Amino acid sequence: MSFAGKVVLITGASSGIGAETAIHFAQLGALLSITGRNKHNLDKVAEQCGQSKPFIITGDLANENDVKNIIDSTIKHYGKIDILVNNAAIAEFGGIETTSLEQYDNIFNVNVRSVFQLTTLAVPHLIKTKGNIVNVSSVAGLRPLKNNLPYCMSKAALDQFTRCVALELASRQVRVNSVNPGVIQTNILRNSGLSQEQIKIRYEQIKGMHALGRNGDSLEIAKTIAFLASDDASFMTGVTLLVDGGLHIMPPENVAMH
């Protein structure tokens, strides 16, 4: 599998799945444009990409001007985009009685609205290259998780977005797919209000949510993203591909985000 000469734009690349995906694509020869809010972390990821130094764009996806700048800067630097990886996301816990409208808006602004805007801006360039899009969704988009209402809603919206845009762009030979991970040990919970100790306990508790009895690894998701973006998946579009250790087949009583 080679991405030599292909320009890959990855959001949320400063840590977790996004960082691992950037490093993996770099190893496969891609030309990278990576974005996130933390310049220091983006620099560290760039160092791990070896000789293929990524183009770094610092920005907040909740800011419309920053989103536009991500596309404009990438095109100015590389002249094209072949693959868009919509990876950035945030998570907060809460149900219908405990989630504030502010929390709801925060999650939808990053997890859905920014993806809509970024994709809209990227599509003309992807049509030119007959490129493709990989959205990083979640098993939470396909089955309910307790105490995780706005996040589940945002990922369900992203999955439907994937299918609708795949249908729209198929005639232009632009493929659109999503990968739907189970619980992956990343930094996504750091901003959820939990302490490091609570996060450690949480990850230990939720291993049992997966049929395979463990949480996932970022590299497992990065490899799936690369597969969906590659010619090996040339006849796949509109797919929501579960990579969740069997979480989706577990009985409801085993699946609770407390």
Coordinates of C-alpha atoms in Angstrom, one line a residue:
M1 CA 0.0 0.0 0.0
S2 CA 1.5 3.3 -1.1
F3 CA 0.3 6.9 -0.9
A4 CA 3.4 8.4 -2.7
G5 CA 2.4 11.8 -4.1
K6 CA -1.0 11.8 -2.4
V7 CA -1.9 14.8 -0.3
V8 CA -3.6 13.7 2.9
L9 CA -5.3 16.3 5.2
I10 CA -5.9 15.0 8.8
T11 CA -7.8 17.0 11.5
G12 CA -7.2 16.4 15.2
A13 CA -3.7 15.2 14.4
S14 CA -2.0 16.4 17.6
S15 CA -2.8 13.3 19.6
G16 CA -4.5 9.9 19.6
I17 CA -5.9 8.4 16.5
G18 CA -5.1 11.5 14.4
A19 CA -1.5 11.5 15.4
E20 CA -1.1 7.8 14.8
T21 CA -2.8 8.1 11.4
A22 CA -0.4 10.9 10.4
I23 CA 2.6 8.8 11.3
H24 CA 1.2 5.8 9.5
F25 CA 0.4 7.7 6.3
A26 CA 3.9 9.2 6.4
Q27 CA 5.4 5.7 6.5
L28 CA 3.3 4.9 3.4
G29 CA 4.8 7.9 1.5
A30 CA 1.9 10.5 1.8
L31 CA 2.3 14.2 1.7
L32 CA 0.7 15.4 4.9
S33 CA -1.2 18.4 6.0
I34 CA -2.0 18.1 9.7
T35 CA -4.1 20.3 11.9
G36 CA -5.0 20.7 15.5
R37 CA -5.2 23.3 18.3
N38 CA -1.9 22.4 20.0
K39 CA 1.1 23.5 17.9
H40 CA 3.6 21.9 20.3
N41 CA 2.0 18.5 20.0
L42 CA 1.7 18.9 16.2
D43 CA 5.4 19.6 16.1
K44 CA 6.1 16.4 18.1
V45 CA 3.9 14.4 15.7
A46 CA 5.7 15.9 12.7
E47 CA 9.0 14.8 14.2
Q48 CA 7.7 11.2 14.3
C49 CA 6.8 11.3 10.7
G50 CA 10.5 11.1 9.7
Q51 CA 11.8 12.6 6.5
S52 CA 8.3 13.3 5.2
K53 CA 7.8 16.4 7.2
P54 CA 4.1 17.4 7.4
F55 CA 2.7 20.8 6.7
I56 CA 1.3 22.1 10.0
I57 CA -1.8 24.3 10.4
T58 CA -2.8 25.3 13.8
G59 CA -6.5 26.0 14.2
D60 CA -9.8 25.5 16.1
L61 CA -12.4 23.6 14.1
A62 CA -15.1 25.5 16.1
N63 CA -14.0 28.7 14.3
E64 CA -15.3 29.1 10.8
N65 CA -12.3 31.2 9.7
D66 CA -9.8 28.6 11.0
V67 CA -11.6 25.9 9.1
K68 CA -11.4 27.9 5.8
N69 CA -7.8 28.6 6.5
I70 CA -7.1 24.8 6.8
I71 CA -8.3 24.2 3.2
D72 CA -6.8 27.4 1.7
S73 CA -3.4 26.8 3.3
T74 CA -3.2 23.2 2.2
I75 CA -4.1 24.1 -1.4
K76 CA -1.6 27.0 -1.4
H77 CA 1.1 24.6 -0.1
Y78 CA 0.5 21.5 -2.1
G79 CA -1.8 22.6 -4.9
K80 CA -4.3 19.7 -4.3
I81 CA -6.0 17.4 -1.8
D82 CA -6.3 13.7 -2.4
I83 CA -7.7 12.4 0.9
L84 CA -9.5 14.2 3.7
V85 CA -9.5 12.5 7.1
N86 CA -12.2 14.1 9.4
N87 CA -10.8 12.8 12.7
A88 CA -11.1 15.6 15.2
A89 CA -13.8 15.2 17.9
I90 CA -14.6 16.0 21.5
A91 CA -16.6 14.0 24.1
E92 CA -18.6 14.9 27.2
F93 CA -20.7 12.7 29.4
G94 CA -24.3 13.3 30.1
G95 CA -27.9 12.3 29.5
I96 CA -31.1 14.1 28.7
E97 CA -31.5 15.3 32.3
T98 CA -27.8 16.4 32.8
T99 CA -26.5 17.7 29.5
S100 CA -26.6 21.5 29.0
L101 CA -27.3 23.2 25.7
E102 CA -23.8 24.6 25.9
Q103 CA -22.3 21.1 26.1
Y104 CA -24.6 20.0 23.2
D105 CA -23.5 22.9 21.1
N106 CA -19.8 22.4 21.8
I107 CA -20.0 18.7 20.7
F108 CA -22.0 19.4 17.6
N109 CA -19.9 22.4 16.5
V110 CA -16.8 20.2 16.5
N111 CA -18.1 16.7 15.7
V112 CA -20.6 17.7 13.0
R113 CA -20.7 21.3 11.9
S114 CA -16.9 21.6 11.3
V115 CA -17.0 18.3 9.3
F116 CA -19.8 19.7 7.2
Q117 CA -17.9 23.0 6.6
L118 CA -14.5 21.3 6.0
T119 CA -16.0 18.8 3.6
T120 CA -17.9 21.4 1.7
L121 CA -14.7 23.4 1.1
A122 CA -12.6 20.3 0.2
V123 CA -15.1 18.7 -2.2
P124 CA -14.2 20.8 -5.3
H125 CA -10.5 19.8 -4.8
L126 CA -11.4 16.1 -4.2
I127 CA -13.5 16.0 -7.4
K128 CA -10.4 17.2 -9.3
T129 CA -8.2 14.4 -7.9
K130 CA -10.9 11.8 -7.7
G131 CA -9.9 11.6 -4.1
N132 CA -11.8 10.3 -1.1
I133 CA -12.9 11.1 2.4
V134 CA -12.6 9.0 5.6
N135 CA -14.7 10.2 8.6
V136 CA -13.7 9.0 12.0
S137 CA -17.0 8.1 13.7
S138 CA -17.7 5.7 16.6
V139 CA -19.6 2.6 17.5
A140 CA -21.6 5.2 19.5
G141 CA -23.1 6.3 16.1
L142 CA -24.6 2.9 15.6
R143 CA -25.7 1.8 19.1
P144 CA -26.7 3.8 22.2
L145 CA -24.4 4.2 25.1
K146 CA -25.6 5.2 28.6
N147 CA -24.8 8.7 29.8
N148 CA -23.3 9.6 26.4
L149 CA -26.3 11.2 24.7
P150 CA -24.8 14.2 22.8
Y151 CA -21.8 12.3 21.7
C152 CA -23.9 9.4 20.4
M153 CA -26.1 11.8 18.6
S154 CA -23.2 13.6 16.9
K155 CA -21.7 10.3 15.7
A156 CA -25.1 9.1 14.4
A157 CA -25.3 12.4 12.4
L158 CA -21.8 11.9 11.1
D159 CA -22.6 8.4 9.9
Q160 CA -25.7 9.7 8.0
F161 CA -23.5 12.5 6.6
T162 CA -21.1 9.8 5.4
R163 CA -23.8 8.0 3.5
C164 CA -25.5 11.1 2.1
V165 CA -22.3 12.6 0.8
A166 CA -21.1 9.2 -0.6
L167 CA -24.3 9.0 -2.6
E168 CA -23.9 12.6 -3.8
L169 CA -20.3 12.3 -4.9
A170 CA -20.3 8.7 -6.3
S171 CA -20.9 9.8 -9.8
R172 CA -17.8 12.0 -9.6
Q173 CA -15.8 9.0 -8.4
V174 CA -15.2 10.5 -4.9
R175 CA -15.6 7.8 -2.2
V176 CA -16.8 8.6 1.3
N177 CA -16.5 6.1 4.2
S178 CA -16.3 6.2 7.9
V179 CA -14.5 4.0 10.5
N180 CA -16.4 3.4 13.7
P181 CA -14.1 2.5 16.5
G182 CA -14.9 1.1 19.9
V183 CA -13.2 2.5 22.9
I184 CA -9.6 3.6 22.0
Q185 CA -7.2 4.8 24.7
T186 CA -6.5 8.3 23.6
N187 CA -6.6 11.8 25.1
I188 CA -10.2 12.5 24.2
L189 CA -11.4 12.1 27.8
R190 CA -8.8 14.7 29.1
N191 CA -11.2 17.6 28.4
S192 CA -14.3 15.8 29.7
G193 CA -13.8 17.0 33.3
L194 CA -12.3 13.7 34.5
S195 CA -9.0 13.5 36.4
Q196 CA -6.2 11.3 35.1
E197 CA -6.9 8.8 37.8
Q198 CA -10.6 8.7 36.9
I199 CA -9.7 8.3 33.2
K200 CA -7.4 5.4 34.0
I201 CA -10.1 3.7 36.1
R202 CA -12.7 4.4 33.4
Y203 CA -10.6 2.7 30.7
E204 CA -10.0 -0.3 32.9
Q205 CA -13.7 -0.6 33.6
I206 CA -14.8 -0.5 30.0
K207 CA -12.5 -3.2 28.7
G208 CA -15.4 -5.6 29.4
M209 CA -17.7 -3.6 27.1
H210 CA -15.8 -5.3 24.2
A211 CA -16.3 -8.9 23.2
L212 CA -12.5 -9.2 22.8
G213 CA -12.0 -8.1 26.4
R214 CA -9.8 -5.1 25.7
N215 CA -9.8 -1.5 24.5
G216 CA -8.5 -0.7 21.1
D217 CA -5.2 0.8 20.0
S218 CA -4.8 4.0 17.9
L219 CA -2.7 2.1 15.3
E220 CA -5.5 -0.4 14.7
I221 CA -7.7 2.5 13.7
A222 CA -5.0 4.3 11.7
K223 CA -4.4 1.1 9.6
T224 CA -8.2 0.9 8.9
I225 CA -8.3 4.6 7.8
A226 CA -5.4 4.0 5.4
F227 CA -7.1 0.9 4.0
L228 CA -10.4 2.8 3.4
A229 CA -8.4 5.6 1.7
S230 CA -6.4 3.2 -0.4
D231 CA -7.0 1.7 -3.8
D232 CA -7.6 -1.6 -2.0
A233 CA -11.0 -0.2 -1.0
S234 CA -11.7 1.2 -4.5
F235 CA -15.2 -0.4 -4.6
M236 CA -16.2 0.8 -1.1
T237 CA -18.3 3.9 -0.5
G238 CA -20.9 4.9 2.0
V239 CA -19.6 2.3 4.5
T240 CA -19.6 2.7 8.3
L241 CA -16.9 0.1 9.2
L242 CA -16.9 -1.1 12.8
V243 CA -13.5 -1.6 14.4
D244 CA -14.8 -2.1 17.9
G245 CA -13.6 -5.4 19.3
G246 CA -17.1 -6.7 19.1
L247 CA -18.7 -4.0 21.3
H248 CA -21.6 -3.8 18.9
I249 CA -22.6 -7.4 19.6
M250 CA -22.4 -7.2 23.4
P251 CA -25.7 -7.3 25.4
P252 CA -27.0 -3.9 26.6
E253 CA -26.2 -4.5 30.2
N254 CA -22.5 -4.8 29.4
V255 CA -22.4 -1.4 27.6
A256 CA -22.6 1.5 30.0
M257 CA -20.6 4.7 30.1
H258 CA -20.9 5.8 33.7

